[in-house]
GROMACS .gro file of C-alpha atoms in nm:
model
  360
    1MET     CA    1   0.751  -3.391   0.423
    2SER     CA    2   0.430  -3.334   0.613
    3VAL     CA    3   0.573  -3.192   0.935
    4THR     CA    4   0.643  -2.818   0.954
    5PRO     CA    5   0.764  -2.565   1.215
    6CYS     CA    6   0.409  -2.426   1.244
    7GLY     CA    7   0.342  -2.385   1.614
    8PHE     CA    8   0.710  -2.341   1.709
    9ALA     CA    9   0.732  -2.222   2.071
   10ARG     CA   10   0.982  -1.942   2.116
   11THR     CA   11   0.991  -1.974   2.494
   12PRO     CA   12   0.990  -2.341   2.595
   13GLU     CA   13   0.857  -2.443   2.933
   14LYS     CA   14   1.089  -2.741   2.983
   15GLY     CA   15   1.457  -2.825   2.937
   16LEU     CA   16   1.634  -3.076   2.715
   17ALA     CA   17   1.504  -3.433   2.684
   18ARG     CA   18   1.686  -3.740   2.560
   19LEU     CA   19   1.616  -3.885   2.216
   20HIS     CA   20   1.720  -4.249   2.196
   21TRP     CA   21   1.690  -4.535   1.947
   22SER     CA   22   1.487  -4.844   2.025
   23ASP     CA   23   1.378  -5.142   1.820
   24ASP     CA   24   1.068  -4.945   1.722
   25GLY     CA   25   1.257  -4.629   1.620
   26TRP     CA   26   1.339  -4.301   1.792
   27ALA     CA   27   1.177  -4.242   2.129
   28VAL     CA   28   1.156  -3.975   2.398
   29ASP     CA   29   1.092  -4.111   2.747
   30GLY     CA   30   1.010  -4.445   2.592
   31THR     CA   31   0.743  -4.318   2.352
   32PRO     CA   32   0.761  -4.217   1.983
   33PRO     CA   33   0.827  -3.844   1.934
   34ASP     CA   34   0.505  -3.642   1.922
   35VAL     CA   35   0.576  -3.304   1.768
   36PRO     CA   36   0.304  -3.103   1.950
   37ALA     CA   37   0.421  -3.243   2.283
   38LEU     CA   38   0.786  -3.166   2.198
   39ARG     CA   39   0.709  -2.796   2.144
   40ALA     CA   40   0.742  -2.735   2.519
   41LEU     CA   41   1.101  -2.867   2.525
   42ARG     CA   42   1.414  -2.661   2.484
   43GLY     CA   43   1.536  -2.936   2.253
   44LEU     CA   44   1.642  -3.299   2.220
   45GLU     CA   45   1.980  -3.444   2.310
   46ILE     CA   46   2.052  -3.739   2.081
   47GLU     CA   47   2.180  -4.067   2.226
   48TRP     CA   48   2.329  -4.256   1.933
   49PRO     CA   49   2.267  -4.631   1.902
   50GLU     CA   50   2.577  -4.847   1.930
   51ALA     CA   51   2.495  -5.056   1.624
   52GLU     CA   52   2.428  -4.952   1.265
   53VAL     CA   53   2.065  -4.842   1.221
   54PRO     CA   54   1.833  -4.843   0.920
   55GLU     CA   55   1.790  -4.545   0.691
   56LEU     CA   56   1.466  -4.483   0.874
   57ALA     CA   57   1.671  -4.340   1.162
   58LEU     CA   58   1.804  -4.056   0.948
   59ASP     CA   59   1.455  -3.991   0.816
   60GLY     CA   60   1.332  -3.962   1.174
   61LEU     CA   61   1.596  -3.701   1.260
   62LEU     CA   62   1.516  -3.498   0.948
   63ARG     CA   63   1.147  -3.515   1.034
   64LEU     CA   64   1.218  -3.358   1.373
   65ALA     CA   65   1.442  -3.097   1.211
   66ALA     CA   66   1.167  -3.016   0.961
   67ALA     CA   67   0.934  -2.953   1.254
   68GLY     CA   68   1.181  -2.702   1.395
   69ILE     CA   69   1.265  -2.914   1.700
   70PRO     CA   70   1.616  -2.809   1.820
   71LEU     CA   71   1.845  -3.113   1.809
   72THR     CA   72   2.191  -3.150   1.956
   73ALA     CA   73   2.458  -3.415   2.017
   74ASP     CA   74   2.807  -3.419   2.165
   75ARG     CA   75   2.931  -3.615   1.863
   76ALA     CA   76   2.805  -3.752   1.533
   77VAL     CA   77   2.814  -4.103   1.391
   78SER     CA   78   2.931  -4.213   1.049
   79TRP     CA   79   2.588  -4.249   0.887
   80VAL     CA   80   2.488  -3.888   0.956
   81PRO     CA   81   2.558  -3.655   0.657
   82ASP     CA   82   2.829  -3.396   0.721
   83ASP     CA   83   2.601  -3.092   0.697
   84LEU     CA   84   2.360  -3.234   0.954
   85ALA     CA   85   2.647  -3.355   1.174
   86ASP     CA   86   2.796  -3.004   1.179
   87LEU     CA   87   2.468  -2.856   1.302
   88LEU     CA   88   2.404  -3.124   1.562
   89THR     CA   89   2.747  -3.089   1.719
   90ASP     CA   90   2.753  -2.707   1.717
   91ARG     CA   91   2.638  -2.654   2.073
   92ALA     CA   92   2.703  -2.280   2.099
   93TRP     CA   93   2.328  -2.218   2.119
   94LEU     CA   94   2.331  -2.390   2.458
   95ASP     CA   95   2.584  -2.148   2.609
   96HIS     CA   96   2.320  -1.914   2.753
   97ALA     CA   97   2.113  -2.016   3.053
   98PRO     CA   98   1.740  -2.029   2.970
   99ASP     CA   99   1.638  -1.840   3.282
  100GLY     CA  100   1.679  -1.506   3.454
  101SER     CA  101   1.806  -1.205   3.261
  102MET     CA  102   1.954  -1.423   2.984
  103ARG     CA  103   1.629  -1.600   2.902
  104CYS     CA  104   1.545  -1.395   2.591
  105LEU     CA  105   1.897  -1.436   2.451
  106ALA     CA  106   1.891  -1.810   2.514
  107ASP     CA  107   1.557  -1.833   2.333
  108LEU     CA  108   1.697  -1.635   2.040
  109ARG     CA  109   2.001  -1.861   2.001
  110ARG     CA  110   1.772  -2.164   2.021
  111GLU     CA  111   1.548  -2.029   1.743
  112GLU     CA  112   1.850  -1.953   1.522
  113HIS     CA  113   1.961  -2.316   1.562
  114SER     CA  114   1.610  -2.434   1.479
  115VAL     CA  115   1.605  -2.228   1.157
  116LEU     CA  116   1.935  -2.378   1.042
  117LEU     CA  117   1.792  -2.727   1.091
  118ARG     CA  118   1.472  -2.634   0.906
  119ARG     CA  119   1.670  -2.518   0.604
  120LEU     CA  120   1.846  -2.852   0.587
  121ALA     CA  121   1.525  -3.053   0.623
  122HIS     CA  122   1.312  -2.853   0.378
  123PRO     CA  123   1.513  -2.835   0.053
  124THR     CA  124   1.334  -2.640  -0.220
  125PRO     CA  125   1.407  -2.565  -0.585
  126ALA     CA  126   1.530  -2.216  -0.670
  127PRO     CA  127   1.216  -2.013  -0.752
  128GLU     CA  128   1.204  -1.726  -1.000
  129ILE     CA  129   1.130  -1.417  -0.794
  130SER     CA  130   1.057  -1.059  -0.895
  131ILE     CA  131   1.169  -0.814  -0.625
  132VAL     CA  132   0.967  -0.491  -0.631
  133MET     CA  133   1.102  -0.181  -0.458
  134SER     CA  134   0.988   0.180  -0.468
  135THR     CA  135   1.234   0.449  -0.362
  136LYS     CA  136   1.253   0.823  -0.313
  137ARG     CA  137   1.612   0.796  -0.191
  138PRO     CA  138   1.864   0.735  -0.469
  139GLY     CA  139   2.147   0.715  -0.218
  140LEU     CA  140   2.005   0.391  -0.078
  141VAL     CA  141   1.958   0.208  -0.408
  142GLY     CA  142   2.314   0.075  -0.432
  143THR     CA  143   2.304  -0.086  -0.088
  144ALA     CA  144   1.962  -0.235  -0.152
  145LEU     CA  145   2.069  -0.384  -0.486
  146ALA     CA  146   2.384  -0.528  -0.327
  147GLN     CA  147   2.171  -0.710  -0.068
  148MET     CA  148   1.948  -0.846  -0.344
  149GLU     CA  149   2.255  -0.976  -0.530
  150ARG     CA  150   2.364  -1.172  -0.223
  151GLN     CA  151   2.042  -1.375  -0.202
  152HIS     CA  152   2.103  -1.751  -0.204
  153GLY     CA  153   1.879  -2.023  -0.342
  154VAL     CA  154   1.667  -1.807  -0.574
  155THR     CA  155   1.675  -1.665  -0.925
  156ALA     CA  156   1.583  -1.298  -0.898
  157GLU     CA  157   1.506  -0.991  -1.103
  158VAL     CA  158   1.462  -0.636  -0.971
  159LEU     CA  159   1.163  -0.411  -1.043
  160LEU     CA  160   1.257  -0.059  -0.941
  161GLY     CA  161   0.995   0.211  -0.894
  162LEU     CA  162   1.169   0.550  -0.903
  163HIS     CA  163   0.939   0.776  -0.704
  164GLY     CA  164   1.027   1.134  -0.796
  165VAL     CA  165   1.375   1.012  -0.883
  166ALA     CA  166   1.533   1.026  -1.228
  167PHE     CA  167   1.704   0.713  -1.357
  168GLU     CA  168   2.028   0.906  -1.407
  169GLN     CA  169   2.049   0.942  -1.028
  170VAL     CA  170   2.071   0.563  -0.986
  171ARG     CA  171   2.225   0.459  -1.319
  172ALA     CA  172   2.566   0.377  -1.171
  173ALA     CA  173   2.416   0.156  -0.899
  174VAL     CA  174   2.193  -0.024  -1.150
  175GLU     CA  175   2.479  -0.085  -1.393
  176ARG     CA  176   2.690  -0.236  -1.114
  177CYS     CA  177   2.414  -0.480  -1.022
  178ALA     CA  178   2.457  -0.835  -1.153
  179LEU     CA  179   2.083  -0.899  -1.146
  180PRO     CA  180   1.850  -0.795  -1.428
  181VAL     CA  181   1.690  -0.461  -1.332
  182LYS     CA  182   1.376  -0.307  -1.482
  183TRP     CA  183   1.253   0.035  -1.377
  184VAL     CA  184   0.977   0.287  -1.408
  185GLU     CA  185   0.989   0.658  -1.328
  186ALA     CA  186   0.694   0.821  -1.153
  187GLU     CA  187   0.632   1.175  -1.035
  188ALA     CA  188   0.665   1.238  -0.662
  189SER     CA  189   0.291   1.316  -0.653
  190VAL     CA  190   0.196   0.960  -0.757
  191PRO     CA  191   0.078   0.753  -0.455
  192PHE     CA  192   0.331   0.504  -0.319
  193GLY     CA  193   0.106   0.205  -0.387
  194GLU     CA  194   0.058   0.308  -0.748
  195VAL     CA  195   0.436   0.331  -0.799
  196LEU     CA  196   0.469  -0.023  -0.667
  197ASN     CA  197   0.198  -0.143  -0.905
  198ARG     CA  198   0.364   0.019  -1.206
  199ALA     CA  199   0.689  -0.155  -1.119
  200ALA     CA  200   0.514  -0.485  -1.044
  201ALA     CA  201   0.353  -0.476  -1.390
  202LEU     CA  202   0.701  -0.552  -1.529
  203ALA     CA  203   0.731  -0.881  -1.336
  204SER     CA  204   0.826  -1.199  -1.519
  205GLY     CA  205   0.895  -1.423  -1.217
  206ASP     CA  206   0.657  -1.673  -1.064
  207TYR     CA  207   0.660  -1.490  -0.729
  208LEU     CA  208   0.656  -1.125  -0.630
  209VAL     CA  209   0.825  -1.000  -0.314
  210LYS     CA  210   0.824  -0.650  -0.167
  211TRP     CA  211   1.153  -0.495  -0.057
  212ASP     CA  212   1.211  -0.174   0.141
  213ASP     CA  213   1.507   0.039   0.040
  214ASP     CA  214   1.627   0.129   0.391
  215ASP     CA  215   1.609  -0.209   0.567
  216TRP     CA  216   1.859  -0.495   0.597
  217TYR     CA  217   1.803  -0.846   0.462
  218GLY     CA  218   2.005  -1.161   0.526
  219PRO     CA  219   2.135  -1.367   0.231
  220ARG     CA  220   1.871  -1.638   0.276
  221HIS     CA  221   1.581  -1.400   0.332
  222LEU     CA  222   1.407  -1.483   0.004
  223ALA     CA  223   1.487  -1.855   0.023
  224ASP     CA  224   1.344  -1.872   0.376
  225LEU     CA  225   1.026  -1.695   0.264
  226PHE     CA  226   0.982  -1.939  -0.023
  227MET     CA  227   1.056  -2.234   0.206
  228ALA     CA  228   0.781  -2.118   0.444
  229LEU     CA  229   0.539  -2.054   0.158
  230THR     CA  230   0.603  -2.411   0.040
  231TYR     CA  231   0.587  -2.606   0.365
  232ALA     CA  232   0.289  -2.408   0.498
  233GLY     CA  233   0.095  -2.418   0.170
  234ALA     CA  234   0.027  -2.044   0.214
  235ASP     CA  235  -0.091  -1.789  -0.043
  236VAL     CA  236   0.104  -1.501   0.113
  237VAL     CA  237   0.402  -1.521   0.344
  238GLY     CA  238   0.607  -1.266   0.537
  239THR     CA  239   0.822  -1.243   0.846
  240THR     CA  240   0.783  -1.104   1.193
  241ALA     CA  241   0.884  -0.739   1.233
  242GLU     CA  242   1.122  -0.832   1.511
  243PHE     CA  243   1.462  -0.661   1.484
  244PHE     CA  244   1.481  -0.281   1.464
  245TYR     CA  245   1.783  -0.056   1.434
  246LEU     CA  246   1.700   0.277   1.595
  247GLU     CA  247   1.935   0.493   1.394
  248PRO     CA  248   1.924   0.818   1.598
  249LEU     CA  249   2.002   0.616   1.913
  250ARG     CA  250   2.249   0.377   1.745
  251THR     CA  251   2.067   0.094   1.917
  252THR     CA  252   1.926  -0.242   1.804
  253ILE     CA  253   1.618  -0.380   1.973
  254ARG     CA  254   1.428  -0.704   1.935
  255ARG     CA  255   1.061  -0.737   2.016
  256THR     CA  256   0.871  -1.059   2.077
  257THR     CA  257   0.547  -0.902   2.203
  258PHE     CA  258   0.309  -0.632   2.089
  259ALA     CA  259   0.272  -0.310   2.289
  260SER     CA  260  -0.036  -0.469   2.449
  261GLY     CA  261   0.182  -0.743   2.592
  262ALA     CA  262   0.039  -1.011   2.364
  263SER     CA  263   0.298  -1.250   2.221
  264TYR     CA  264   0.427  -1.193   1.868
  265PRO     CA  265   0.516  -1.544   1.753
  266SER     CA  266   0.665  -1.672   1.432
  267GLU     CA  267   0.553  -1.980   1.237
  268VAL     CA  268   0.182  -1.903   1.266
  269TRP     CA  269  -0.114  -1.826   1.043
  270SER     CA  270  -0.181  -1.456   1.087
  271ASP     CA  271  -0.333  -1.144   0.936
  272HIS     CA  272  -0.012  -0.949   0.996
  273VAL     CA  273   0.341  -0.977   0.855
  274ALA     CA  274   0.619  -0.723   0.810
  275GLY     CA  275   0.532  -0.512   0.506
  276GLY     CA  276   0.885  -0.510   0.369
  277THR     CA  277   0.883  -0.891   0.346
  278ILE     CA  278   0.556  -0.977   0.171
  279MET     CA  279   0.593  -1.265  -0.079
  280VAL     CA  280   0.307  -1.381  -0.298
  281PRO     CA  281   0.270  -1.585  -0.618
  282LEU     CA  282   0.235  -1.341  -0.906
  283ALA     CA  283  -0.097  -1.494  -1.010
  284LYS     CA  284  -0.236  -1.451  -0.657
  285PHE     CA  285  -0.106  -1.092  -0.647
  286ARG     CA  286  -0.307  -1.014  -0.957
  287GLU     CA  287  -0.613  -1.193  -0.818
  288ILE     CA  288  -0.593  -0.976  -0.504
  289GLY     CA  289  -0.584  -0.668  -0.727
  290GLY     CA  290  -0.228  -0.555  -0.666
  291PHE     CA  291  -0.127  -0.297  -0.408
  292PRO     CA  292  -0.384  -0.035  -0.312
  293GLY     CA  293  -0.308   0.289  -0.496
  294ILE     CA  294  -0.267   0.495  -0.179
  295SER     CA  295   0.020   0.684  -0.016
  296ARG     CA  296   0.024   0.530   0.333
  297ALA     CA  297  -0.057   0.196   0.498
  298VAL     CA  298  -0.010   0.021   0.164
  299ASP     CA  299   0.110  -0.304   0.322
  300LEU     CA  300  -0.172  -0.315   0.577
  301GLU     CA  301  -0.439  -0.248   0.317
  302PHE     CA  302  -0.290  -0.506   0.082
  303LEU     CA  303  -0.312  -0.771   0.355
  304LYS     CA  304  -0.673  -0.671   0.426
  305ALA     CA  305  -0.759  -0.700   0.058
  306ALA     CA  306  -0.589  -1.040   0.048
  307GLN     CA  307  -0.803  -1.165   0.336
  308ARG     CA  308  -1.121  -1.043   0.167
  309VAL     CA  309  -1.060  -1.285  -0.120
  310GLY     CA  310  -0.986  -1.575   0.115
  311THR     CA  311  -0.606  -1.559   0.100
  312ARG     CA  312  -0.415  -1.760   0.361
  313ILE     CA  313  -0.134  -1.558   0.520
  314TYR     CA  314   0.156  -1.721   0.705
  315ARG     CA  315   0.415  -1.550   0.924
  316THR     CA  316   0.760  -1.707   0.942
  317HIS     CA  317   1.066  -1.612   1.145
  318GLY     CA  318   1.213  -1.262   1.122
  319LEU     CA  319   1.574  -1.346   1.204
  320GLY     CA  320   1.700  -1.248   0.859
  321TYR     CA  321   1.545  -0.901   0.854
  322VAL     CA  322   1.617  -0.573   1.035
  323LEU     CA  323   1.400  -0.262   1.001
  324ARG     CA  324   1.571   0.075   1.013
  325ARG     CA  325   1.392   0.336   1.219
  326GLY     CA  326   1.475   0.704   1.202
  327LEU     CA  327   1.258   0.985   1.332
  328SER     CA  328   0.888   0.904   1.303
  329ASP     CA  329   0.815   1.154   1.027
  330GLU     CA  330   1.062   0.972   0.797
  331HIS     CA  331   0.839   0.663   0.773
  332THR     CA  332   0.494   0.577   0.648
  333TRP     CA  333   0.460   0.370   0.969
  334ARG     CA  334   0.477   0.655   1.221
  335LEU     CA  335   0.568   0.550   1.573
  336PRO     CA  336   0.808   0.731   1.807
  337LEU     CA  337   1.139   0.568   1.898
  338ALA     CA  338   1.020   0.543   2.258
  339HIS     CA  339   0.757   0.291   2.144
  340PHE     CA  340   1.026   0.049   2.025
  341LEU     CA  341   1.227   0.082   2.345
  342LYS     CA  342   0.912   0.004   2.541
  343VAL     CA  343   0.844  -0.323   2.359
  344ALA     CA  344   1.208  -0.441   2.344
  345ALA     CA  345   1.279  -0.790   2.470
  346ASN     CA  346   1.649  -0.738   2.393
  347GLN     CA  347   1.846  -0.416   2.350
  348TRP     CA  348   2.203  -0.373   2.224
  349ARG     CA  349   2.428  -0.080   2.145
  350GLY     CA  350   2.514  -0.054   1.777
  351PHE     CA  351   2.394  -0.269   1.488
  352ARG     CA  352   2.332  -0.617   1.631
  353PRO     CA  353   2.115  -0.836   1.411
  354SER     CA  354   2.052  -1.206   1.454
  355LEU     CA  355   2.356  -1.429   1.407
  356LEU     CA  356   2.186  -1.562   1.093
  357MET     CA  357   2.244  -1.221   0.935
  358GLU     CA  358   2.587  -1.164   1.083
  359ALA     CA  359   2.707  -1.489   0.931
  360ALA     CA  360   2.657  -1.327   0.590
   0.00000   0.00000   0.00000
């Protein structure tokens, strides 16, 4: 399917419009749906035709869903498949007014609904993925492996780089894991990027994806990355760094802009994606030269190296990913907690990820 969510507008300028069936097919305000023009709408309310319609009608709805256009209806008709009917008639995303203080929350619920429709309209085969993770914290390995086990729609193996950690410290967690796990041990003095490369050298999957030990990932995180890689035709894909759990403050924030005030959209070609979400075909990873063998800014330098060889990088939604932030000196990406509060579009007490993660 040629249409994609690329260009999805997080904050629409207009409300709902009516989508109705005519002799010439689906129409909005009497004209065939034009995806770029529909980006400004909050969504489309479907008016079902009274008579039976050709199969082309279902194809038209799936085309709009594939483009990420939010669709809704107060009921479904018999020729609509059950999974699509369930999404169309779930109108909870419309409960929040798209103005005033609730605007950001209304936009978030709208984007969650859009992602669910995209998944239905862009079916993909289950890819073979090698998940590479370096860790200095054996206590986090069990939780990370459990999240990897819960991934849907992929066949995965784990490549574990033990950075100053002995295998005996994580043996129990590894043996509990249902996925195949390979590991390497490296001294604490070895640069972080080099540890990742040693682990990545064990990969047997078609795709390599980077995973951070202290973050949270939804059960369709990998499948959504692969879906975006496929429909965008990208060489490298990753998500927005959007949801953060500020552990010392026990607060979740969501950002949709950079500190400069510039927008931070999803579904765009970009030179920046969240480092803990980078996915790349294994052959392309090797062409880029692997991760830079340095201790800090590994993700950033990898993306720069990728661009130098003409790699196309695509940024998809970040609704299935939450970054944990402790004190700044605990992370290779050193920013004070105050920075994240400053850029927050939403702020909640406790751990409050997107509903797409909570559903897991």
